[in-house]
Short mmCIF file of C-alpha atoms and ligand atoms in Angstrom, two decimals:
data_model
loop_
_atom_site.label_atom_id
_atom_site.label_comp_id
_atom_site.label_asym_id
_atom_site.label_seq_id
_atom_site.Cartn_x
_atom_site.Cartn_y
_atom_site.Cartn_z
CA MET A 293 -4.23 -23.98 167.03
CA SER A 294 -2.07 -21.88 164.74
CA VAL A 295 -2.05 -18.16 164.11
CA GLU A 296 -0.21 -18.63 160.82
CA ASN A 297 -0.66 -21.34 158.18
CA PRO A 298 2.24 -23.85 158.70
CA PHE A 299 2.23 -24.98 155.10
CA GLU A 300 2.58 -21.40 153.80
CA ASN A 301 5.44 -20.98 156.30
CA SER A 302 7.17 -24.01 154.99
CA ARG A 303 6.81 -22.68 151.44
CA LYS A 304 8.28 -19.35 152.51
CA GLN A 305 11.25 -21.13 153.95
CA LEU A 306 11.64 -23.18 150.76
CA ALA A 307 11.45 -19.98 148.64
CA LYS A 308 14.16 -18.28 150.66
CA CYS A 309 16.41 -21.27 150.25
CA ALA A 310 15.65 -21.66 146.57
CA ALA A 311 16.83 -18.10 145.96
CA ILE A 312 20.17 -18.76 147.73
CA LEU A 313 20.63 -22.02 145.87
CA GLU A 314 19.54 -20.32 142.59
CA LEU A 315 17.25 -23.26 142.07
CA ASP A 316 15.60 -23.65 138.67
CA ASP A 317 12.03 -22.31 138.79
CA ASN A 318 10.62 -25.70 137.60
CA VAL A 319 12.50 -27.59 140.31
CA HIS A 320 11.29 -25.06 142.94
CA GLU A 321 7.78 -25.52 141.66
CA MET A 322 7.98 -29.31 141.98
CA LEU A 323 9.30 -29.04 145.55
CA ARG A 324 6.38 -26.73 146.59
CA HIS A 325 3.80 -29.47 146.11
CA PRO A 326 3.24 -32.85 147.96
CA MET A 327 3.54 -35.85 145.61
CA ARG A 328 0.47 -37.64 146.98
CA GLU A 329 -2.33 -36.77 149.40
CA MET A 330 -4.98 -39.17 150.82
CA ARG A 331 -8.02 -38.07 152.91
CA VAL A 332 -10.05 -40.77 154.57
CA SER A 333 -13.23 -41.06 156.63
CA ILE A 334 -12.72 -43.51 159.40
CA PRO A 335 -15.83 -45.10 160.92
CA VAL A 336 -15.36 -46.33 164.48
CA ARG A 337 -17.73 -48.27 166.61
CA MET A 338 -17.75 -46.49 169.97
CA ASP A 339 -18.13 -48.32 173.36
CA ASP A 340 -21.71 -47.15 173.60
CA GLY A 341 -22.67 -48.82 170.36
CA THR A 342 -22.80 -45.59 168.22
CA THR A 343 -20.60 -45.06 165.19
CA ARG A 344 -18.43 -41.97 164.85
CA VAL A 345 -16.64 -41.04 161.65
CA PHE A 346 -13.21 -39.48 162.11
CA GLU A 347 -11.27 -37.48 159.45
CA GLY A 348 -7.74 -38.74 158.71
CA PHE A 349 -4.97 -37.86 156.30
CA ARG A 350 -1.81 -39.41 154.94
CA ILE A 351 0.40 -37.10 152.88
CA GLN A 352 3.57 -38.31 150.96
CA TYR A 353 5.62 -35.24 150.08
CA ASN A 354 8.66 -36.47 148.10
CA ASP A 355 10.21 -39.87 147.67
CA ALA A 356 13.20 -39.14 145.43
CA ARG A 357 15.60 -40.30 148.19
CA GLY A 358 13.63 -43.37 149.24
CA PRO A 359 10.29 -44.54 150.75
CA THR A 360 8.41 -41.77 152.59
CA LYS A 361 8.51 -41.71 156.31
CA GLY A 362 6.81 -39.66 159.03
CA GLY A 363 4.66 -39.81 162.11
CA ILE A 364 0.89 -39.87 162.77
CA ARG A 365 -0.65 -37.31 165.03
CA PHE A 366 -3.97 -37.71 166.85
CA HIS A 367 -5.15 -34.20 167.62
CA PRO A 368 -8.44 -32.39 167.84
CA GLU A 369 -7.25 -29.39 165.85
CA GLU A 370 -5.31 -31.29 163.20
CA ASP A 371 -5.73 -29.86 159.75
CA VAL A 372 -4.54 -30.79 156.29
CA ASP A 373 -2.18 -27.84 155.96
CA THR A 374 -0.40 -28.72 159.14
CA VAL A 375 0.01 -32.31 157.91
CA ARG A 376 1.29 -30.94 154.52
CA ALA A 377 3.87 -28.81 156.25
CA LEU A 378 5.05 -31.74 158.50
CA ALA A 379 5.34 -33.96 155.43
CA ALA A 380 7.61 -31.40 153.64
CA TRP A 381 9.64 -31.09 156.81
CA MET A 382 10.10 -34.81 157.00
CA THR A 383 11.51 -34.74 153.48
CA TRP A 384 14.12 -32.14 154.52
CA LYS A 385 14.66 -33.86 157.82
CA CYS A 386 15.59 -37.23 156.35
CA ALA A 387 17.82 -35.53 153.84
CA VAL A 388 19.65 -33.35 156.29
CA VAL A 389 20.63 -36.39 158.47
CA ASP A 390 21.35 -38.24 155.19
CA ILE A 391 19.14 -41.32 155.60
CA PRO A 392 17.73 -42.95 152.45
CA LEU A 393 14.19 -41.90 152.98
CA GLY A 394 11.63 -39.33 151.70
CA GLY A 395 9.06 -37.45 153.72
CA GLY A 396 5.41 -38.04 154.70
CA LYS A 397 2.99 -37.42 157.54
CA GLY A 398 -0.36 -38.50 158.80
CA GLY A 399 -3.02 -37.16 161.08
CA VAL A 400 -6.42 -38.07 162.52
CA VAL A 401 -8.81 -35.31 163.81
CA CYS A 402 -9.79 -36.56 167.21
CA ASN A 403 -9.25 -36.00 170.90
CA PRO A 404 -7.53 -39.17 172.25
CA LYS A 405 -8.16 -37.95 175.82
CA GLU A 406 -11.84 -38.41 175.30
CA LEU A 407 -11.53 -42.00 173.86
CA SER A 408 -11.35 -45.20 175.82
CA GLU A 409 -8.50 -47.66 175.17
CA THR A 410 -10.75 -49.94 173.10
CA GLU A 411 -11.95 -47.00 171.04
CA LEU A 412 -8.33 -45.87 170.43
CA GLU A 413 -7.41 -49.43 169.33
CA ARG A 414 -10.31 -49.52 166.89
CA LEU A 415 -9.47 -46.10 165.50
CA SER A 416 -5.75 -47.01 165.17
CA ARG A 417 -6.68 -50.21 163.36
CA GLN A 418 -9.26 -48.58 161.11
CA TYR A 419 -6.93 -45.73 160.16
CA ILE A 420 -4.06 -48.03 159.04
CA ALA A 421 -6.57 -50.22 157.18
CA SER A 422 -8.00 -47.17 155.39
CA ILE A 423 -4.49 -46.16 154.09
CA SER A 424 -3.15 -49.73 153.78
CA HIS A 425 -2.83 -49.57 149.95
CA ILE A 426 -0.43 -46.56 150.16
CA VAL A 427 1.77 -47.58 153.04
CA GLY A 428 4.29 -50.37 153.37
CA PRO A 429 7.92 -51.12 154.44
CA ARG A 430 9.26 -50.03 151.01
CA MET A 431 6.55 -47.41 150.27
CA ASP A 432 5.62 -45.26 153.22
CA ILE A 433 6.38 -46.04 156.95
CA PRO A 434 4.44 -44.18 159.63
CA ALA A 435 5.61 -43.79 163.25
CA PRO A 436 4.36 -42.22 166.55
CA ASP A 437 3.95 -38.39 166.92
CA VAL A 438 1.80 -36.15 169.02
CA TYR A 439 -0.69 -38.22 171.20
CA THR A 440 0.26 -41.55 169.44
CA ASN A 441 2.44 -44.11 171.02
CA PRO A 442 4.27 -47.55 170.66
CA LYS A 443 1.17 -49.49 171.73
CA MET A 444 -0.83 -47.89 168.84
CA MET A 445 2.04 -48.76 166.42
CA GLY A 446 1.81 -52.35 167.62
CA TRP A 447 -1.98 -52.41 166.80
CA MET A 448 -1.30 -50.73 163.41
CA MET A 449 1.51 -53.20 162.56
CA ASP A 450 -0.78 -56.08 163.49
CA GLU A 451 -3.64 -54.82 161.43
CA TYR A 452 -1.49 -54.16 158.43
CA SER A 453 0.14 -57.62 158.74
CA LYS A 454 -3.38 -59.30 158.87
CA ILE A 455 -4.38 -57.41 155.67
CA LYS A 456 -1.21 -58.58 153.94
CA GLY A 457 -1.38 -62.08 155.32
CA MET A 458 2.13 -62.04 156.59
CA ASN A 459 4.27 -60.50 159.27
CA GLN A 460 5.26 -56.96 158.26
CA PRO A 461 7.07 -55.41 161.23
CA GLY A 462 8.73 -52.81 158.97
CA VAL A 463 5.44 -51.05 158.10
CA VAL A 464 5.54 -48.68 161.12
CA THR A 465 8.36 -47.79 163.47
CA GLY A 466 8.26 -46.88 167.09
CA LYS A 467 6.86 -50.29 167.84
CA PRO A 468 7.12 -52.14 171.25
CA LEU A 469 10.39 -54.03 171.52
CA THR A 470 8.53 -57.40 171.56
CA VAL A 471 7.24 -56.90 168.02
CA GLY A 472 10.29 -55.42 166.27
CA GLY A 473 10.95 -52.14 167.91
CA SER A 474 14.50 -50.78 168.42
CA LEU A 475 16.28 -50.17 171.62
CA GLY A 476 16.91 -46.52 172.05
CA ARG A 477 13.77 -45.41 170.14
CA GLY A 478 11.93 -44.02 173.16
CA ASP A 479 14.25 -41.12 173.86
CA ALA A 480 15.72 -40.90 170.34
CA THR A 481 14.24 -37.51 169.37
CA ALA A 482 15.40 -35.80 172.63
CA ARG A 483 18.79 -37.58 172.59
CA GLY A 484 19.49 -36.51 168.95
CA GLY A 485 18.49 -32.95 169.95
CA ILE A 486 20.80 -33.14 172.97
CA TYR A 487 23.75 -34.22 170.72
CA THR A 488 23.16 -31.15 168.47
CA ILE A 489 22.81 -28.87 171.54
CA ARG A 490 26.15 -30.18 172.76
CA GLU A 491 27.71 -29.34 169.41
CA ALA A 492 26.15 -25.89 169.38
CA ALA A 493 27.20 -25.13 172.99
CA GLN A 494 30.73 -26.07 172.14
CA LYS A 495 30.75 -23.75 169.09
CA LEU A 496 29.33 -20.90 171.17
CA GLY A 497 31.58 -21.51 174.17
CA ILE A 498 28.71 -22.41 176.52
CA ASP A 499 29.53 -24.85 179.28
CA MET A 500 26.65 -27.35 179.40
CA GLY A 501 27.33 -28.11 183.04
CA GLU A 502 26.52 -24.59 183.90
CA ALA A 503 23.65 -23.96 181.43
CA LYS A 504 20.12 -23.19 182.52
CA ILE A 505 17.44 -24.74 180.27
CA ALA A 506 13.71 -23.92 179.85
CA ILE A 507 11.53 -26.49 178.09
CA GLN A 508 7.99 -25.88 176.69
CA GLY A 509 6.04 -29.21 176.39
CA TYR A 510 6.64 -32.14 178.78
CA GLY A 511 5.67 -35.10 176.62
CA ASN A 512 8.06 -37.61 174.93
CA ALA A 513 10.41 -34.97 173.47
CA GLY A 514 10.34 -32.49 176.41
CA TYR A 515 10.75 -34.98 179.27
CA TYR A 516 13.60 -36.92 177.78
CA ALA A 517 15.38 -33.70 176.82
CA ALA A 518 15.15 -32.53 180.44
CA SER A 519 16.32 -35.87 181.83
CA LEU A 520 19.23 -36.40 179.31
CA ALA A 521 20.54 -32.78 179.72
CA LYS A 522 20.59 -33.14 183.50
CA GLU A 523 21.98 -36.69 183.44
CA THR A 524 24.56 -36.25 180.73
CA PHE A 525 25.81 -32.81 181.30
CA GLY A 526 24.56 -31.73 184.78
CA SER A 527 22.59 -28.81 183.14
CA LYS A 528 19.95 -27.04 185.32
CA ILE A 529 16.32 -27.43 184.11
CA VAL A 530 14.81 -24.20 185.43
CA ALA A 531 11.36 -24.21 183.85
CA ILE A 532 9.00 -26.83 182.17
CA SER A 533 5.39 -26.58 181.00
CA ASP A 534 2.56 -28.53 179.38
CA SER A 535 -0.87 -27.64 177.88
CA LYS A 536 -2.22 -26.96 181.39
CA GLY A 537 0.50 -24.56 182.55
CA GLY A 538 4.15 -24.34 183.65
CA VAL A 539 6.42 -24.25 186.64
CA MET A 540 9.83 -22.91 187.41
CA ASN A 541 12.56 -22.94 190.04
CA LEU A 542 15.43 -20.58 188.89
CA GLU A 543 17.64 -21.21 191.92
CA ASP A 544 17.65 -24.99 192.44
CA GLY A 545 16.28 -26.26 189.22
CA ILE A 546 13.65 -28.97 188.72
CA ASP A 547 14.20 -32.65 189.03
CA PRO A 548 12.89 -34.12 185.61
CA ASP A 549 11.90 -37.43 187.10
CA LEU A 550 9.91 -35.97 189.96
CA ALA A 551 8.21 -33.69 187.49
CA ARG A 552 7.34 -36.60 185.34
CA GLN A 553 5.96 -38.50 188.34
CA HIS A 554 3.92 -35.46 189.33
CA LYS A 555 2.53 -35.24 185.74
CA LEU A 556 1.56 -38.93 185.69
CA GLU A 557 -0.24 -38.57 189.01
CA THR A 558 -2.05 -35.28 188.38
CA GLY A 559 -2.22 -34.97 184.62
CA SER A 560 0.11 -31.84 184.47
CA VAL A 561 3.43 -30.42 185.67
CA ALA A 562 1.48 -27.56 187.19
CA ASN A 563 1.70 -27.21 191.01
CA LEU A 564 4.83 -29.27 191.19
CA PRO A 565 6.18 -28.89 194.76
CA ASN A 566 9.16 -26.47 195.21
CA THR A 567 8.27 -24.49 192.16
CA VAL A 568 6.39 -21.36 191.29
CA PRO A 569 3.92 -21.11 188.32
CA VAL A 570 5.09 -19.71 185.04
CA SER A 571 2.85 -19.30 181.94
CA ASN A 572 3.75 -20.93 178.65
CA GLU A 573 4.36 -17.39 177.28
CA GLU A 574 6.68 -16.30 180.11
CA LEU A 575 8.59 -19.50 179.94
CA LEU A 576 9.84 -18.61 176.48
CA GLU A 577 11.24 -15.27 177.61
CA LEU A 578 13.20 -16.51 180.68
CA ASP A 579 16.82 -15.66 181.11
CA VAL A 580 18.29 -19.07 180.17
CA GLU A 581 21.18 -20.22 177.92
CA ILE A 582 19.12 -22.82 176.22
CA LEU A 583 15.37 -22.76 175.31
CA ILE A 584 13.71 -25.92 174.01
CA PRO A 585 10.27 -25.57 172.44
CA ALA A 586 8.90 -29.19 172.55
CA ALA A 587 5.19 -28.74 172.15
CA LEU A 588 3.29 -27.11 169.19
CA GLU A 589 3.80 -24.81 166.28
CA ASN A 590 4.06 -21.03 166.03
CA VAL A 591 4.91 -20.18 169.66
CA ILE A 592 7.82 -17.92 168.86
CA THR A 593 6.54 -15.07 166.76
CA ASP A 594 7.38 -11.49 165.91
CA LYS A 595 5.50 -10.49 169.07
CA ASN A 596 7.88 -12.22 171.52
CA ALA A 597 11.11 -12.77 169.43
CA TYR A 598 12.53 -9.53 170.76
CA ASN A 599 12.12 -10.82 174.32
CA ILE A 600 13.81 -14.18 173.92
CA LYS A 601 16.96 -14.18 176.06
CA ALA A 602 18.27 -17.72 175.30
CA ASN A 603 21.59 -18.03 173.39
CA ILE A 604 20.39 -21.28 171.79
CA VAL A 605 16.82 -22.07 170.70
CA ALA A 606 16.77 -25.92 170.15
CA GLU A 607 13.57 -26.73 168.28
CA LEU A 608 12.53 -30.15 169.30
CA ALA A 609 8.92 -29.28 168.27
CA ASN A 610 8.07 -28.97 164.62
CA GLY A 611 7.63 -25.36 163.37
CA PRO A 612 7.75 -23.48 166.71
CA THR A 613 9.27 -20.36 165.16
CA THR A 614 7.47 -18.26 162.52
CA PRO A 615 9.51 -16.89 159.55
CA SER A 616 9.31 -13.31 160.83
CA ALA A 617 10.45 -14.36 164.32
CA ASP A 618 13.31 -16.23 162.62
CA ASP A 619 14.59 -13.03 161.00
CA ILE A 620 14.52 -11.20 164.38
CA LEU A 621 16.32 -13.98 166.26
CA TYR A 622 19.02 -14.15 163.51
CA GLU A 623 19.54 -10.35 163.69
CA ARG A 624 19.79 -10.62 167.48
CA GLY A 625 22.42 -13.32 167.21
CA VAL A 626 20.34 -16.10 168.78
CA HIS A 627 21.61 -19.52 167.53
CA ILE A 628 18.72 -21.68 166.28
CA ILE A 629 19.02 -25.37 165.90
CA PRO A 630 16.17 -25.77 163.36
CA ASP A 631 13.43 -28.30 163.89
CA PHE A 632 14.17 -30.62 161.15
CA LEU A 633 17.78 -30.89 162.27
CA CYS A 634 17.19 -30.81 166.11
CA ASN A 635 14.43 -33.37 166.24
CA ALA A 636 15.86 -35.71 163.47
CA GLY A 637 16.97 -38.22 166.16
CA GLY A 638 13.52 -39.95 166.23
CA VAL A 639 13.47 -40.60 162.48
CA THR A 640 17.08 -41.61 162.48
CA VAL A 641 16.44 -44.38 165.06
CA SER A 642 13.19 -45.21 163.19
CA TYR A 643 15.42 -45.70 160.16
CA PHE A 644 17.74 -47.99 162.38
CA GLU A 645 14.56 -49.89 163.41
CA MET A 646 13.64 -50.41 159.74
CA VAL A 647 17.16 -51.69 158.99
CA GLN A 648 16.99 -54.08 161.95
CA ASN A 649 13.46 -55.28 160.76
CA PHE A 650 14.76 -55.96 157.29
CA TYR A 651 17.79 -57.91 158.70
CA MET A 652 15.78 -59.56 161.56
CA TYR A 653 18.86 -58.94 163.65
CA TYR A 654 18.75 -56.43 166.61
CA TRP A 655 21.35 -54.01 167.86
CA SER A 656 22.42 -53.15 171.48
CA GLU A 657 21.37 -49.90 172.89
CA VAL A 658 25.00 -48.68 172.94
CA ARG A 659 25.22 -49.32 169.18
CA VAL A 660 22.05 -47.38 168.55
CA HIS A 661 23.41 -44.35 170.67
CA THR A 662 26.73 -44.43 168.97
CA ARG A 663 25.37 -44.47 165.50
CA LEU A 664 22.80 -41.76 166.39
CA ASP A 665 25.55 -39.56 167.86
CA ARG A 666 27.53 -39.96 164.63
CA LYS A 667 24.64 -39.13 162.35
CA MET A 668 23.48 -36.06 164.38
CA THR A 669 27.00 -34.72 164.86
CA GLU A 670 27.77 -35.00 161.06
CA ALA A 671 24.37 -33.36 160.29
CA TYR A 672 24.88 -30.52 162.72
CA ASN A 673 28.36 -29.80 161.43
CA SER A 674 27.42 -29.90 157.70
CA VAL A 675 24.62 -27.35 158.53
CA TYR A 676 27.00 -25.24 160.59
CA GLU A 677 29.49 -25.22 157.64
CA ALA A 678 26.77 -24.41 155.12
CA ALA A 679 25.69 -21.44 157.40
CA ASP A 680 29.23 -20.14 157.30
CA LYS A 681 29.71 -20.81 153.50
CA TYR A 682 26.46 -19.01 152.48
CA ASN A 683 26.61 -16.49 155.37
CA THR A 684 23.08 -17.32 156.43
CA ASP A 685 21.11 -18.55 159.43
CA MET A 686 21.03 -22.17 160.52
CA ARG A 687 17.55 -22.87 159.26
CA THR A 688 18.32 -21.74 155.73
CA ALA A 689 21.55 -23.59 155.88
CA ALA A 690 19.80 -26.80 156.91
CA TYR A 691 17.36 -26.29 153.99
CA VAL A 692 20.35 -25.75 151.64
CA VAL A 693 22.00 -28.99 152.75
CA ALA A 694 18.68 -30.94 152.53
CA ILE A 695 17.39 -29.54 149.28
CA GLU A 696 20.63 -29.98 147.54
CA ARG A 697 20.54 -33.67 148.46
CA VAL A 698 16.85 -34.05 147.32
CA VAL A 699 17.52 -32.24 144.14
CA LEU A 700 20.49 -34.40 143.37
CA ALA A 701 18.37 -37.54 143.83
CA MET A 702 15.64 -36.06 141.55
CA LYS A 703 18.29 -35.36 138.90
CA ASP A 704 19.71 -38.91 139.16
CA ARG A 705 16.26 -40.36 138.75
CA GLY A 706 15.73 -38.21 135.65
CA TRP A 707 12.81 -36.26 137.14
CA ILE A 708 14.39 -32.93 136.22
P1 NAD B 1037 3.63 -35.63 173.26
O1 NAD B 1037 2.23 -35.87 172.94
O2 NAD B 1037 4.42 -36.72 174.00
O3 NAD B 1037 3.82 -34.32 174.16
C1 NAD B 1037 3.34 -33.09 173.79
C2 NAD B 1037 3.44 -32.13 174.98
O4 NAD B 1037 3.06 -30.79 174.56
C3 NAD B 1037 2.53 -32.50 176.24
O5 NAD B 1037 3.27 -32.33 177.37
C4 NAD B 1037 1.38 -31.53 176.08
O6 NAD B 1037 0.80 -31.21 177.30
C5 NAD B 1037 2.18 -30.30 175.50
N1 NAD B 1037 1.30 -29.26 174.93
C6 NAD B 1037 0.27 -29.42 174.15
N2 NAD B 1037 -0.31 -28.26 173.79
C7 NAD B 1037 0.44 -27.31 174.42
C8 NAD B 1037 0.29 -25.92 174.49
N3 NAD B 1037 -0.60 -25.29 173.90
N4 NAD B 1037 1.25 -25.31 175.26
C9 NAD B 1037 2.27 -25.92 175.95
N5 NAD B 1037 2.32 -27.29 175.89
C10 NAD B 1037 1.45 -27.94 175.16
O7 NAD B 1037 4.39 -35.15 171.90
P2 NAD B 1037 5.99 -35.29 171.55
O8 NAD B 1037 6.21 -36.51 170.93
O9 NAD B 1037 6.72 -34.86 172.76
O10 NAD B 1037 6.04 -34.07 170.48
C11 NAD B 1037 6.27 -32.77 170.70
C12 NAD B 1037 6.74 -32.05 169.56
O11 NAD B 1037 7.94 -32.67 169.11
C13 NAD B 1037 5.80 -32.02 168.39
O12 NAD B 1037 5.93 -30.75 167.66
C14 NAD B 1037 6.25 -33.14 167.50
O13 NAD B 1037 5.87 -32.92 166.18
C15 NAD B 1037 7.76 -33.02 167.71
N6 NAD B 1037 8.36 -34.29 167.44
C16 NAD B 1037 8.28 -35.45 168.17
C17 NAD B 1037 8.98 -36.55 167.80
C18 NAD B 1037 8.94 -37.84 168.57
O14 NAD B 1037 9.63 -38.78 168.19
N7 NAD B 1037 8.18 -37.93 169.69
C19 NAD B 1037 9.82 -36.61 166.65
C20 NAD B 1037 9.92 -35.43 166.01
C21 NAD B 1037 9.25 -34.20 166.37
#
């Protein structure tokens, strides 16, 4: 899946920031390691009566600011270093949007597309059961991520509640509304990203109504980003893609809902009527104002960074840009909204979901949107100001803001 090791990349980014912050070596060393890692073998009875054993992970990176939180990915090429990197990023992400949570992440090595619904249910239940003694509403709270969804969160919550002998809606977020989910969670990641794009466009003098947008990945993050950008600002979505290929229409743009319908019916956005094909590689280099990587890691590298034409790269995906590509984009004046800021809307509304679960009192969708907007706008502006203060790129600035907050909590707990 990856040409570079994502965990080594995340450590490189941390080191760059530690130097700017003149972090004590011992503190830097503590921040380089996950606090706790669990690897589990998950036996699942398949529909044909055989048993398959899947490999799963749960990694808790740092809980200085609060219980760890982070999604669960079901992916055939999942590996422990990717999960480690994602757990580190969750720590910085929760800190940068200033919610009282630490960072964690989980993954199961499997191909959900090859599993039946009943097999997926048994795998989801077995996975949460295998890690049940290290997760909990005040300990570590999973959520959906790549190829996992609210239905699976409902199964996991149910299984965990059975194990504990009581209702425990707060153990996972991203649940269906009927069992303690929050309004506004479905599009929260994209919506949060769109709020940061709006702020960045304003700073750069880009009119969102005139902006052309290309989006790689058309799942939860990519589809809602397309739909919200068009609906809210009238931006033109000129290209979209998924794992099977991409399509573009530079003149008239693409209707996000028609594209979604086509993907639902055919399994891909490829061959969408009134478009021409574009490869995932070409899509990244299109002449657009805003590029949104919303699929997997390491897609913008030192090989294509010189060809990126967008003014803003809004990283809804985790880790789409390698450190060497980062340097090239910064030199070229491309404004990056770094992953753990841009895609923090999901965890922010997950946090709102936890708050509502604890209170057993549920908010209106408007309240969720207003509070999300406030959190994302404040976070974007604190990072923008740090970039200015330290004369550095937005990613390093986001690390500076986040790491300062984590280090302060570690100090106040007496860890350092
Ligand atoms: P998803 O499973 O809903 O969609 C993933 C999309 O990426 C699909 O359209 C798939 O076809 C496409 N894809 C897979 N491999 C590809 C490839 N090689 N080239 C191009 N496209 C490819 O997942 P999602 O929830 O939209 O997550 C996408 C990214 O956003 C991930 O990096 C994830 O970690 C990140 N993210 C998601 C959330 C969330 O709440 N959903 C929150 C934070 C970050």
